[in-house]
Amino acid sequence: MTTAVKIQLAVATLMFAVAPWIVNAAPHEATMGLVYKIYFFHMPSAWMFMLAAIVSGVTSGRYLFTKNPKADATAVAAAELAVLFGLLALVTGPLWARKAWGVWWVWDARLTSSLMLFLIFVAYLLLRQFGGPGSEKLSAGLALFGMANVPFIYVSVNVWRTMHPKTSVVPTLPVSMGIPLWFCVTAFLLLFLALLSLRSLLERQRGRIDALYLAEDEA
Amino acid sequence: MSGDFDRVSVVQLGRHYGRRRALTDISFTAQAGMIMGLLGPNGAGKSTLLAILGTLLVASTGRVEYGDVTAEHGGAGLRARIGMLGHDLFLYPELTARENLIFFGRLYCVADVEGRVAAALERTGLAARGDDPVSSFSRGMRQRVALERALLHGPRLLLLDEPFTGLDQASALALVGRLREEQARGVITLLATHDLDVVDGLLTEVVFLNGGRRASAGPAHGPLRERYREAMQP
Amino acid sequence: MMSPFLRVAALVVRKDLTVEVRSFEVLSTTLFFAVTVVLIFAFGFVKEGVPLDGVAAAILWIALAFSGTLALGRTFERERQADTLRALMLAPADRPALYAGKLAGILLLMALVEAVLVPMVGLMFQAPIFEAPLLLAGLLAAGTLGFAAVGTLFAAMLVRARSRDVLLPVLLYPMTVPVMIAGVRGTAALFQSEPDPGLAQFWLALLVFFDAVFVTLALWTFEPLMTD
């Protein structure tokens, strides 16, 4: 673990420990009262999910065209984080919906788009696990396509959703809710970076072990 | 880069899958007019080596040089000069022999496709069955068509993976004859096989492979069986 | 003379057609499967003889997605039989041209399936398929192209992978969600009691844009994905 990662983890842990108080201090929102505060964890999760998806897509593209194993290591690490943060977003979303409007699932544009992108990265992990040898390249192709698909998924789900009459009204929360939101976003970002570094390192080391096996075999 | 070449050099070639070594430090050179045998037990790496030579696989370490050009720089021009007879024959079973040959002939931009295909069918002795689907052929007949497919575009490098599998005496002799014809035209032939008796006397060079490595040469002359046995000693 | 790209693509299409015509295996099984899917969904969604509102479009596109996946799997399974896909990669042909040829073959197959399914859906659900025939055809064409473009690439790259039969739908369906949404909503806009061609045009535009991006991406990544 490098110093940078240690610092990231330490600060992130500290921030998460303090977070409940900060979130508590945020003002109550007009229509939903206390419940909306899950948003402070939901939105950073969703952002980290998107960030992970983009990182995975970009590094996959690099791997596909340069065959650099480091790029592949980062790609798979980011894909796993995409699934992790995506899961967090998809769990906190319905929890919020349940408390706010009494339903577990709302065909909200963002929730549904996230679900689709989440499925793509689950498929990525399934492919790597069950695809047999050579699946690193194939999953790289999948991640690249997934990333290219993000705007299409969002637009199509968004327009689709607005065409549907809804039983409840989703209020659009202002993006900037001040300090609590940015605090949580920073905490999540530090956690994301730390996990990405650690997991990429793990993957590179796995490659190095394979190389050592090969070298030992030669001796 | 579509120049012709007169030799193929394999330099410290290695190929691995994860932590499994398929090939280690293979080096040799094959010249025009050579028929080189790749001999070894199952799993020795013969098919992998042929696939790398055919540009179907990329080497993990080392390189292959076709004349002065490496595989990455060879591109389509290089592939036009390679002919391969795989273990699975590379023929569409639903198509007729003629249709298969014409399709691949056109894919390889062969001039006067129909004429060349007719001549090739004559050579196989299957001109009468030329318009029957390949699925109705015996293994030996399919093999003959597959060989003509590999040779249709006049390649410089011919790669054969276990070509004698399932062949009767007559077909095997016909194959040997065909290979000698190509040899006379300066083709470089690499042939992986188990059938030592058939190829004894045909091969001008031999490379023994065992566990992905080159096994020691053994005696330079004598019956192939003896040389093989010597080379496979640990 | 044709460009080498088109020449190779045309060669591949002709070869695929010739192979298919010998037995019509892929066409007949895909068609039968598509019809069965429509019927199964119909049983699910028709209450007391009256179809639920707006299901016709959904059933049509779902049947196309399912049968398309089947057709893709079968087409590439054929290329696995005598390892002919490797033989194609061995040839000096331009690799993206091979992809284009395979794609064109799939498109032809799906067009034939659609020629049967669309009238069938029109009949069974009283859907107004002749209201805006050009728009409907456009939606079907653009949607099928998007689905097939991604599907052909994935099916090709999975040929040498393990678990390829189950992995193809697992990979393909999430990736083609925009195509499904646009196809279904656009078709539904044309089938509803007061057709909305403007909305259908929006979805058509989205599909065309999707096609442009993904066909380009597929052509670009085909060679690195197929070479080992």
XYZ file of C-alpha atoms in Angstrom:
681
model
C 0.000 0.000 0.000
C 1.503 3.266 -1.019
C 1.442 6.327 1.196
C -1.076 8.006 -1.034
C -3.496 5.114 -0.651
C -2.992 5.028 3.108
C -3.795 8.716 3.373
C -6.844 8.318 1.152
C -8.154 5.462 3.254
C -7.469 7.239 6.518
C -9.146 10.459 5.482
C -12.074 8.602 3.928
C -12.610 6.572 7.096
C -12.498 9.698 9.184
C -14.931 11.467 6.931
C -17.364 8.574 6.960
C -17.164 8.471 10.737
C -18.018 12.150 10.939
C -20.593 12.086 8.155
C -23.676 11.223 10.218
C -23.270 14.438 12.230
C -22.726 16.553 9.142
C -25.700 15.018 7.398
C -27.781 15.502 10.500
C -26.903 19.177 10.530
C -28.307 19.728 7.055
C -31.667 21.482 6.937
C -34.892 19.516 6.515
C -36.331 19.622 3.070
C -39.793 21.049 2.569
C -41.839 18.123 1.277
C -39.928 15.103 2.531
C -38.461 16.105 5.808
C -35.796 13.845 7.191
C -36.037 11.100 4.611
C -34.376 12.929 1.767
C -31.057 12.789 3.592
C -30.389 9.384 2.191
C -29.724 11.442 -0.886
C -26.371 12.456 0.601
C -25.201 8.883 0.262
C -27.244 8.029 -2.767
C -25.916 10.739 -5.048
C -22.202 10.300 -4.344
C -22.695 6.552 -4.877
C -24.288 7.250 -8.213
C -21.500 9.635 -9.193
C -18.794 7.143 -8.214
C -20.644 4.504 -10.186
C -20.555 6.714 -13.269
C -16.928 7.578 -12.680
C -16.014 3.917 -12.319
C -17.873 3.089 -15.520
C -16.001 5.785 -17.431
C -12.624 4.753 -16.018
C -13.323 1.148 -16.936
C -14.423 2.117 -20.431
C -11.427 4.320 -21.124
C -8.807 1.918 -19.771
C -10.512 -0.927 -21.623
C -10.128 1.034 -24.825
C -6.463 1.531 -24.054
C -5.996 -2.147 -23.324
C -7.717 -3.160 -26.528
C -5.434 -1.049 -28.678
C -2.157 -1.099 -26.762
C -2.406 -4.515 -25.053
C -0.880 -2.967 -21.925
C -1.736 -5.290 -19.016
C -1.731 -2.375 -16.561
C -4.654 -0.890 -18.437
C -6.526 -4.175 -18.110
C -5.800 -4.312 -14.380
C -7.318 -0.857 -13.900
C -10.236 -1.745 -16.145
C -11.259 -4.768 -14.102
C -10.742 -2.896 -10.832
C -12.966 -0.070 -12.052
C -15.571 -2.550 -13.285
C -15.784 -4.161 -9.860
C -16.115 -0.740 -8.252
C -18.809 0.123 -10.759
C -20.759 -2.911 -9.603
C -20.117 -2.012 -5.954
C -21.143 1.629 -6.130
C -23.893 0.816 -8.571
C -25.326 -1.614 -6.069
C -25.147 1.050 -3.362
C -26.946 3.535 -5.581
C -29.574 0.990 -6.565
C -30.233 0.035 -2.954
C -30.327 3.580 -1.548
C -32.561 4.689 -4.401
C -35.452 2.346 -3.641
C -35.013 2.916 0.089
C -35.577 6.606 -0.550
C -38.456 5.918 -2.907
C -40.117 3.626 -0.391
C -40.018 6.175 2.366
C -40.839 9.141 0.170
C -43.570 7.776 -2.065
C -44.412 4.366 -0.667
C -43.103 2.372 -3.612
C -39.863 0.403 -3.819
C -39.148 1.087 -7.447
C -39.851 4.200 -9.438
C -39.193 4.239 -13.167
C -37.095 7.313 -12.656
C -34.795 8.039 -15.581
C -31.670 7.964 -13.522
C -32.528 4.844 -11.552
C -33.436 2.902 -14.632
C -30.403 4.060 -16.598
C -28.205 3.130 -13.678
C -29.780 -0.287 -13.558
C -29.015 -0.867 -17.233
C -25.427 0.268 -16.948
C -25.093 -1.777 -13.766
C -26.223 -4.854 -15.676
C -23.568 -4.202 -18.299
C -20.850 -4.256 -15.681
C -22.252 -7.329 -13.999
C -22.101 -8.907 -17.448
C -18.461 -7.763 -17.633
C -17.653 -9.654 -14.445
C -19.567 -12.723 -15.573
C -17.681 -12.711 -18.840
C -14.330 -12.531 -17.104
C -15.286 -15.282 -14.726
C -16.861 -17.712 -17.164
C -15.509 -16.755 -20.546
C -12.371 -18.847 -20.374
C -8.952 -17.759 -21.648
C -8.841 -14.579 -23.662
C -11.817 -13.071 -21.870
C -9.760 -10.042 -20.814
C -9.917 -8.700 -24.348
C -13.583 -9.541 -24.779
C -14.577 -7.829 -21.542
C -12.532 -4.811 -22.597
C -14.696 -4.609 -25.710
C -17.803 -4.884 -23.554
C -16.708 -2.070 -21.223
C -15.871 0.159 -24.166
C -19.283 -0.417 -25.702
C -20.910 0.091 -22.319
C -19.275 3.441 -21.897
C -20.262 4.523 -25.397
C -23.797 3.502 -24.569
C -24.186 5.733 -21.502
C -25.633 8.771 -23.321
C -28.012 6.577 -25.331
C -29.244 4.747 -22.260
C -29.802 8.008 -20.450
C -31.605 9.809 -23.255
C -33.814 6.884 -24.175
C -34.814 6.145 -20.600
C -35.323 9.819 -19.848
C -37.630 10.472 -22.776
C -39.386 7.156 -22.229
C -40.056 8.031 -18.642
C -41.445 11.463 -19.340
C -43.893 9.960 -21.788
C -45.340 7.831 -19.021
C -47.906 9.361 -16.700
C -46.598 8.944 -13.207
C -48.470 8.228 -10.028
C -46.059 10.308 -7.987
C -44.161 13.454 -8.610
C -40.404 13.293 -8.260
C -39.175 16.632 -7.028
C -35.929 17.754 -8.579
C -33.584 18.437 -5.739
C -31.170 21.285 -6.301
C -27.763 19.853 -7.135
C -25.930 21.993 -4.665
C -27.173 21.363 -1.161
C -24.107 22.929 0.256
C -21.610 21.463 2.639
C -23.126 18.074 3.519
C -23.301 16.992 -0.101
C -19.782 17.977 -1.024
C -18.492 16.466 2.185
C -20.017 13.128 1.298
C -18.896 13.355 -2.305
C -15.323 13.950 -1.168
C -15.467 11.024 1.240
C -16.792 8.737 -1.473
C -14.229 9.971 -3.963
C -11.344 9.270 -1.612
C -12.723 5.817 -0.918
C -13.124 5.185 -4.639
C -9.564 6.228 -5.442
C -8.137 4.156 -2.609
C -10.071 1.051 -3.633
C -9.191 1.538 -7.295
C -5.479 1.742 -6.508
C -5.580 -1.282 -4.237
C -7.576 -3.459 -6.591
C -5.498 -2.509 -9.658
C -2.372 -3.305 -7.706
C -3.811 -6.664 -6.744
C -4.548 -7.447 -10.370
C -1.074 -6.411 -11.503
C 0.451 -8.556 -8.802
C -1.603 -11.489 -9.974
C -0.071 -10.980 -13.404
C 3.363 -10.853 -11.838
C 2.782 -14.121 -10.032
C 1.853 -15.746 -13.328
C 5.058 -14.388 -14.825
C 7.024 -15.790 -11.896
C 5.440 -19.197 -12.389
C 6.459 -19.053 -16.015
C 10.008 -18.008 -15.187
C 10.309 -20.724 -12.574
C 9.061 -23.236 -15.076
C 11.816 -22.214 -17.424
C 14.607 -22.611 -14.894
C 4.404 -4.784 -47.570
C 3.678 -7.646 -49.880
C 7.136 -8.875 -50.789
C 7.846 -12.534 -51.186
C 10.271 -14.239 -48.853
C 12.649 -17.158 -49.129
C 12.912 -18.207 -45.496
C 11.038 -18.163 -42.237
C 13.003 -17.593 -39.042
C 11.629 -18.322 -35.634
C 13.611 -16.496 -32.973
C 13.263 -17.394 -29.279
C 9.567 -17.838 -29.652
C 7.440 -18.265 -26.539
C 3.739 -18.403 -25.922
C 1.934 -18.707 -22.626
C -1.654 -18.661 -21.403
C -1.729 -17.217 -17.896
C 0.746 -19.371 -16.069
C 0.678 -22.246 -18.515
C 3.576 -22.373 -20.917
C 2.677 -23.596 -24.375
C 5.996 -22.800 -26.075
C 9.410 -21.853 -24.694
C 12.415 -20.464 -26.499
C 11.869 -22.041 -29.903
C 14.340 -21.058 -32.603
C 14.898 -22.394 -36.094
C 14.990 -21.317 -39.720
C 13.194 -22.895 -42.634
C 14.338 -22.196 -46.186
C 12.572 -22.351 -49.501
C 12.310 -25.898 -50.773
C 12.443 -27.391 -47.275
C 9.872 -29.760 -45.873
C 10.294 -29.398 -42.145
C 8.660 -31.806 -39.751
C 7.425 -30.695 -36.333
C 7.367 -33.895 -34.355
C 6.324 -34.450 -30.782
C 3.752 -35.983 -28.502
C 0.292 -34.544 -27.916
C 0.410 -31.246 -26.080
C 3.968 -30.540 -27.194
C 2.932 -27.228 -28.717
C 2.938 -28.162 -32.406
C -0.507 -26.693 -33.145
C 0.309 -23.540 -31.199
C 3.529 -23.101 -33.141
C 1.740 -23.547 -36.457
C -0.965 -21.074 -35.421
C 1.681 -18.477 -34.578
C 3.453 -19.085 -37.890
C 0.120 -18.639 -39.656
C -0.443 -15.273 -37.896
C -3.521 -16.629 -36.138
C -1.881 -16.251 -32.748
C 0.510 -13.655 -31.454
C 3.698 -14.797 -29.722
C 4.152 -13.810 -26.084
C 7.912 -13.533 -26.454
C 10.319 -13.697 -29.346
C 9.329 -13.212 -32.968
C 8.821 -14.770 -36.351
C 10.477 -13.276 -39.406
C 9.257 -13.941 -42.903
C 12.303 -12.861 -44.838
C 12.900 -9.460 -43.274
C 9.351 -8.789 -42.201
C 7.788 -9.625 -38.840
C 4.214 -10.786 -38.419
C 2.866 -7.450 -37.126
C 4.186 -5.582 -40.129
C 3.282 -8.205 -42.652
C -0.433 -7.563 -42.654
C -2.654 -8.763 -45.449
C 0.213 -9.086 -47.924
C 1.882 -11.624 -45.668
C -1.329 -13.600 -45.164
C -1.687 -13.847 -48.939
C 1.521 -15.878 -49.020
C 0.560 -18.329 -46.299
C -1.529 -21.426 -46.810
C -2.761 -23.510 -43.918
C -4.364 -26.896 -43.536
C -5.799 -26.984 -40.053
C -6.800 -29.935 -37.987
C -10.436 -29.053 -38.674
C -9.943 -28.669 -42.403
C -11.458 -25.190 -42.916
C -14.161 -26.285 -45.362
C -17.848 -25.384 -45.242
C -19.642 -28.757 -45.069
C -22.829 -27.453 -46.664
C -21.019 -26.144 -49.734
C -19.736 -28.275 -52.588
C -16.038 -28.822 -53.139
C -16.122 -26.449 -56.070
C -18.035 -23.771 -54.141
C -15.595 -23.981 -51.247
C -12.603 -23.592 -53.528
C -14.173 -20.774 -55.508
C -15.133 -18.888 -52.342
C -11.658 -19.061 -50.874
C -10.090 -18.450 -54.270
C -12.046 -15.221 -54.624
C -11.258 -14.265 -51.030
C -7.560 -14.647 -51.833
C -7.965 -12.682 -55.079
C -6.759 -15.609 -57.178
C -6.655 -14.831 -60.892
C -8.845 -16.972 -63.172
C -10.528 -18.577 -60.194
C -12.753 -20.954 -62.060
C -9.919 -22.308 -64.175
C -7.618 -22.808 -61.220
C -10.386 -24.471 -59.231
C -11.148 -26.866 -62.072
C -7.459 -27.763 -62.292
C -7.286 -28.237 -58.519
C -10.281 -30.566 -58.563
C -8.635 -32.575 -61.317
C -5.529 -32.939 -59.190
C -7.540 -34.291 -56.298
C -9.129 -36.819 -58.580
C -12.485 -35.623 -57.327
C -13.604 -33.687 -60.376
C -16.597 -35.994 -60.703
C -17.679 -35.247 -57.137
C -16.896 -31.557 -57.474
C -20.509 -30.547 -57.153
C -21.352 -32.677 -54.147
C -21.458 -31.114 -50.698
C -18.290 -31.633 -48.705
C -20.293 -33.179 -45.876
C -20.816 -36.204 -48.095
C -17.079 -36.781 -48.469
C -14.910 -39.135 -46.486
C -12.137 -37.726 -44.354
C -9.538 -38.512 -46.990
C -11.497 -36.802 -49.726
C -12.099 -33.756 -47.565
C -8.414 -33.646 -46.796
C -7.541 -33.547 -50.471
C -9.939 -30.669 -51.106
C -8.667 -28.862 -48.007
C -5.100 -29.174 -49.244
C -6.020 -27.701 -52.595
C -7.767 -24.876 -50.766
C -4.551 -24.144 -48.920
C -2.531 -24.199 -52.149
C -4.941 -22.429 -54.461
C -3.335 -19.008 -54.134
C 0.199 -20.302 -54.570
C 1.510 -19.606 -51.097
C 5.163 -19.430 -50.213
C 4.632 -20.932 -46.752
C 2.546 -24.046 -46.277
C 1.518 -25.089 -42.783
C -0.036 -28.496 -42.202
C -1.452 -29.681 -38.880
C -1.674 -33.463 -38.690
C -2.515 -33.845 -42.387
C -2.211 -37.635 -42.413
C -4.915 -38.207 -39.787
C -7.476 -40.681 -41.026
C -5.911 -41.096 -44.457
C -5.697 -44.424 -46.173
C -2.507 -45.580 -47.885
C -3.432 -44.204 -51.299
C -4.449 -40.783 -50.003
C -1.316 -40.560 -47.876
C 0.870 -41.299 -50.882
C -1.043 -38.764 -52.958
C -0.446 -36.161 -50.259
C 3.261 -36.954 -50.169
C 3.398 -36.572 -53.934
C 1.620 -33.241 -53.792
C 3.991 -31.962 -51.140
C 6.971 -32.947 -53.252
C 5.488 -31.014 -56.179
C 5.219 -27.906 -54.046
C 8.689 -28.436 -52.662
C 10.050 -28.381 -56.184
C 8.411 -24.999 -56.660
C 10.306 -23.573 -53.706
C 7.517 -23.644 -51.151
C 8.502 -23.737 -47.460
C 6.499 -26.522 -45.841
C 6.065 -27.068 -42.121
C 4.266 -30.207 -41.176
C 3.182 -31.358 -37.722
C 2.483 -35.041 -37.552
C 2.505 -38.291 -35.605
C 2.800 -40.508 -38.653
C 6.536 -41.038 -38.610
C 6.601 -43.885 -41.091
C 4.795 -41.990 -43.817
C 6.971 -38.902 -43.597
C 10.256 -40.719 -43.198
C 12.120 -39.836 -46.357
C 9.862 -36.889 -47.139
C 11.192 -34.540 -44.504
C 14.319 -32.568 -45.230
C 14.536 -31.153 -41.702
C 13.096 -32.130 -38.366
C 12.305 -30.153 -35.229
C 11.395 -32.220 -32.185
C 9.080 -30.610 -29.657
C 8.379 -31.836 -26.166
C 6.484 -29.931 -23.489
C 6.710 -26.719 -25.466
C 10.465 -26.856 -25.882
C 12.790 -28.055 -28.569
C 13.975 -31.499 -27.663
C 17.577 -32.367 -28.389
C 18.286 -33.300 -31.957
C 19.179 -36.920 -31.542
C 21.104 -38.716 -34.288
C 21.133 -36.739 -37.522
C 20.375 -39.724 -39.703
C 18.733 -43.075 -39.478
C 15.138 -44.105 -39.362
C 12.841 -41.390 -38.091
C 11.426 -43.629 -35.387
C 14.843 -44.069 -33.875
C 15.610 -40.372 -33.990
C 12.252 -39.560 -32.419
C 12.777 -42.021 -29.610
C 16.227 -40.592 -28.944
C 14.981 -37.027 -28.932
C 12.130 -37.771 -26.529
C 14.441 -39.239 -23.902
C 14.371 -36.897 -20.892
C -15.032 -2.055 -59.814
C -16.155 -2.509 -56.273
C -13.874 -1.458 -53.491
C -12.062 -4.379 -51.831
C -14.101 -3.823 -48.678
C -17.418 -4.216 -50.471
C -16.087 -7.080 -52.554
C -15.119 -9.100 -49.509
C -18.347 -8.257 -47.684
C -20.362 -9.314 -50.733
C -18.404 -12.572 -50.971
C -19.168 -13.382 -47.361
C -22.869 -12.584 -47.732
C -23.173 -14.693 -50.849
C -21.418 -17.570 -49.167
C -23.724 -17.322 -46.129
C -26.782 -17.197 -48.372
C -25.581 -20.213 -50.349
C -25.001 -22.192 -47.174
C -28.385 -21.207 -45.764
C -30.250 -22.033 -48.950
C -29.019 -25.629 -48.787
C -31.082 -26.372 -45.721
C -32.854 -23.187 -44.571
C -32.129 -24.440 -41.096
C -31.439 -21.105 -39.432
C -34.278 -19.302 -41.183
C -36.923 -21.885 -40.417
C -35.972 -22.419 -36.797
C -35.624 -18.686 -36.137
C -38.941 -17.941 -37.794
C -40.730 -20.674 -35.909
C -39.213 -19.523 -32.651
C -40.229 -15.909 -33.294
C -43.806 -16.941 -34.010
C -43.895 -19.041 -30.855
C -42.645 -16.133 -28.772
C -45.368 -13.865 -30.130
C -47.990 -16.491 -29.311
C -46.700 -17.088 -25.805
C -46.718 -13.403 -25.035
C -50.137 -13.083 -26.601
C -51.483 -15.717 -24.207
C -49.983 -13.742 -21.389
C -51.362 -10.397 -22.403
C -54.712 -11.016 -24.019
C -57.541 -10.916 -21.499
C -60.927 -12.260 -22.570
C -60.001 -11.908 -26.191
C -58.946 -8.294 -25.914
C -55.251 -7.448 -26.003
C -53.985 -5.101 -23.330
C -53.401 -1.617 -24.575
C -50.072 -1.041 -26.263
C -48.699 -4.586 -26.049
C -48.429 -5.154 -29.774
C -45.285 -3.067 -30.180
C -43.620 -4.608 -27.146
C -44.370 -8.163 -28.211
C -43.054 -7.521 -31.688
C -39.724 -6.174 -30.512
C -39.260 -8.763 -27.794
C -39.849 -11.525 -30.326
C -37.295 -9.907 -32.635
C -34.721 -9.618 -29.852
C -35.104 -13.230 -28.761
C -35.120 -14.692 -32.241
C -32.290 -12.411 -33.321
C -30.115 -13.716 -30.514
C -30.903 -17.265 -31.565
C -30.043 -16.526 -35.193
C -26.737 -14.924 -34.209
C -25.774 -17.905 -32.098
C -26.610 -20.384 -34.849
C -24.835 -18.424 -37.564
C -21.573 -18.324 -35.693
C -21.925 -21.894 -34.501
C -21.752 -22.796 -38.185
C -18.444 -20.999 -38.509
C -17.129 -22.965 -35.572
C -17.865 -26.350 -37.132
C -14.860 -26.704 -39.370
C -13.044 -23.784 -37.773
C -13.913 -21.724 -40.835
C -13.914 -18.492 -38.861
C -10.174 -18.963 -38.437
C -9.886 -19.656 -42.129
C -11.576 -16.305 -42.773
C -9.153 -14.570 -40.418
C -6.262 -16.268 -42.237
C -7.273 -14.745 -45.531
C -5.724 -11.474 -46.706
C -9.173 -9.902 -46.556
C -9.866 -6.722 -44.642
C -11.195 -7.846 -41.241
C -13.905 -5.185 -40.868
C -15.167 -6.312 -44.280
C -15.686 -9.817 -42.886
C -17.720 -8.287 -40.075
C -19.770 -6.252 -42.533
C -20.508 -9.349 -44.591
C -21.672 -11.302 -41.563
C -23.797 -8.349 -40.437
C -25.460 -8.057 -43.825
C -26.360 -11.746 -43.706
C -28.001 -11.388 -40.304
C -29.901 -8.305 -41.465
C -31.317 -10.206 -44.425
C -32.422 -13.013 -42.160
C -34.076 -10.645 -39.686
C -35.805 -8.786 -42.520
C -37.436 -12.044 -43.565
C -38.506 -12.732 -39.995
C -39.966 -9.233 -39.743
C -41.839 -9.731 -42.991
C -43.732 -12.514 -41.238
C -43.980 -11.089 -37.736
C -45.271 -7.614 -38.589
C -48.384 -8.793 -40.450
C -48.891 -11.434 -37.791
C -48.818 -8.851 -35.007
C -51.021 -6.574 -37.084
C -53.603 -9.318 -37.447
C -53.529 -10.629 -33.911
C -53.569 -7.280 -32.146
C -55.426 -5.193 -34.696
C -52.386 -2.967 -34.940
C -52.483 -0.378 -37.732
C -49.369 -1.475 -39.554
C -50.293 0.380 -42.732
C -50.946 3.723 -41.049
C -47.407 4.996 -41.473
C -45.648 2.190 -43.313
C -42.491 4.111 -44.134
C -41.937 5.196 -40.552
C -42.628 1.703 -39.292
C -40.219 0.217 -41.819
C -37.652 2.833 -40.865
C -37.966 2.020 -37.182
C -37.652 -1.688 -37.864
C -34.677 -1.214 -40.165
C -32.790 1.116 -37.846
C -33.593 -0.931 -34.764
C -32.627 -4.221 -36.371
C -29.368 -2.685 -37.602
C -28.493 -1.463 -34.104
C -29.301 -4.792 -32.509
C -27.532 -6.813 -35.193
C -24.457 -4.578 -35.287
C -23.747 -5.127 -31.604
C -24.941 -8.736 -31.752
C -22.718 -9.730 -34.674
C -19.658 -8.337 -32.949
C -20.436 -10.034 -29.641
C -21.339 -13.363 -31.236
C -18.102 -13.308 -33.239
C -15.935 -12.461 -30.276
C -17.551 -15.151 -28.145
C -16.975 -17.930 -30.699
C -13.874 -19.166 -28.902
C -15.085 -18.414 -25.375
C -16.504 -20.856 -22.870
C -20.194 -20.616 -21.938
C -20.759 -18.732 -25.158
C -24.425 -19.732 -25.507
C -25.521 -18.111 -22.275
C -23.038 -15.265 -22.431
C -24.365 -13.887 -25.697
C -27.774 -12.829 -24.317
C -26.160 -11.779 -21.025
C -23.902 -9.383 -22.887
C -26.252 -8.367 -25.667
C -29.502 -7.491 -23.916
C -28.221 -4.786 -21.537
C -26.187 -3.280 -24.356
C -29.186 -2.993 -26.686
C -31.604 -1.483 -24.162
C -31.709 1.867 -26.012
C -32.626 0.013 -29.195
C -35.442 -1.810 -27.461
C -36.791 1.289 -25.761
C -36.647 3.339 -28.953
C -38.074 0.536 -31.075
C -40.946 -0.272 -28.757
C -41.869 3.320 -27.931
C -41.577 4.424 -31.537
C -43.700 1.554 -32.793
C -46.193 2.060 -29.986
C -46.482 5.712 -30.985
C -47.533 4.524 -34.438
C -49.867 1.802 -33.170
C -51.756 3.830 -30.595
C -55.312 4.968 -31.212
C -54.120 8.458 -32.113
C -50.810 7.846 -33.851
C -48.023 10.265 -33.046
C -45.639 10.277 -36.039
C -43.636 13.131 -34.573
C -42.692 11.059 -31.567
C -41.945 8.073 -33.776
C -39.617 10.283 -35.789
C -37.760 11.265 -32.642
C -37.198 7.625 -31.761
C -36.151 6.886 -35.323
C -33.574 9.652 -35.141
C -32.218 8.229 -31.907
C -31.949 4.790 -33.499
C -30.124 6.154 -36.520
C -27.669 7.934 -34.257
C -27.169 4.763 -32.211
C -26.535 2.829 -35.425
C -23.964 5.330 -36.646
C -22.032 5.196 -33.377
C -22.149 1.472 -32.844
C -21.530 0.279 -36.380
C -18.457 2.506 -36.428
C -17.339 1.246 -33.037
C -17.847 -2.358 -34.130
C -15.903 -1.924 -37.366
C -13.140 -0.296 -35.391
C -12.870 -2.918 -32.641
C -13.556 -6.058 -34.679
C -9.945 -6.777 -35.557
C -8.406 -6.277 -32.077
C -11.195 -8.303 -30.499
C -10.851 -11.202 -32.916
C -7.083 -11.499 -32.958
C -5.371 -13.290 -30.161
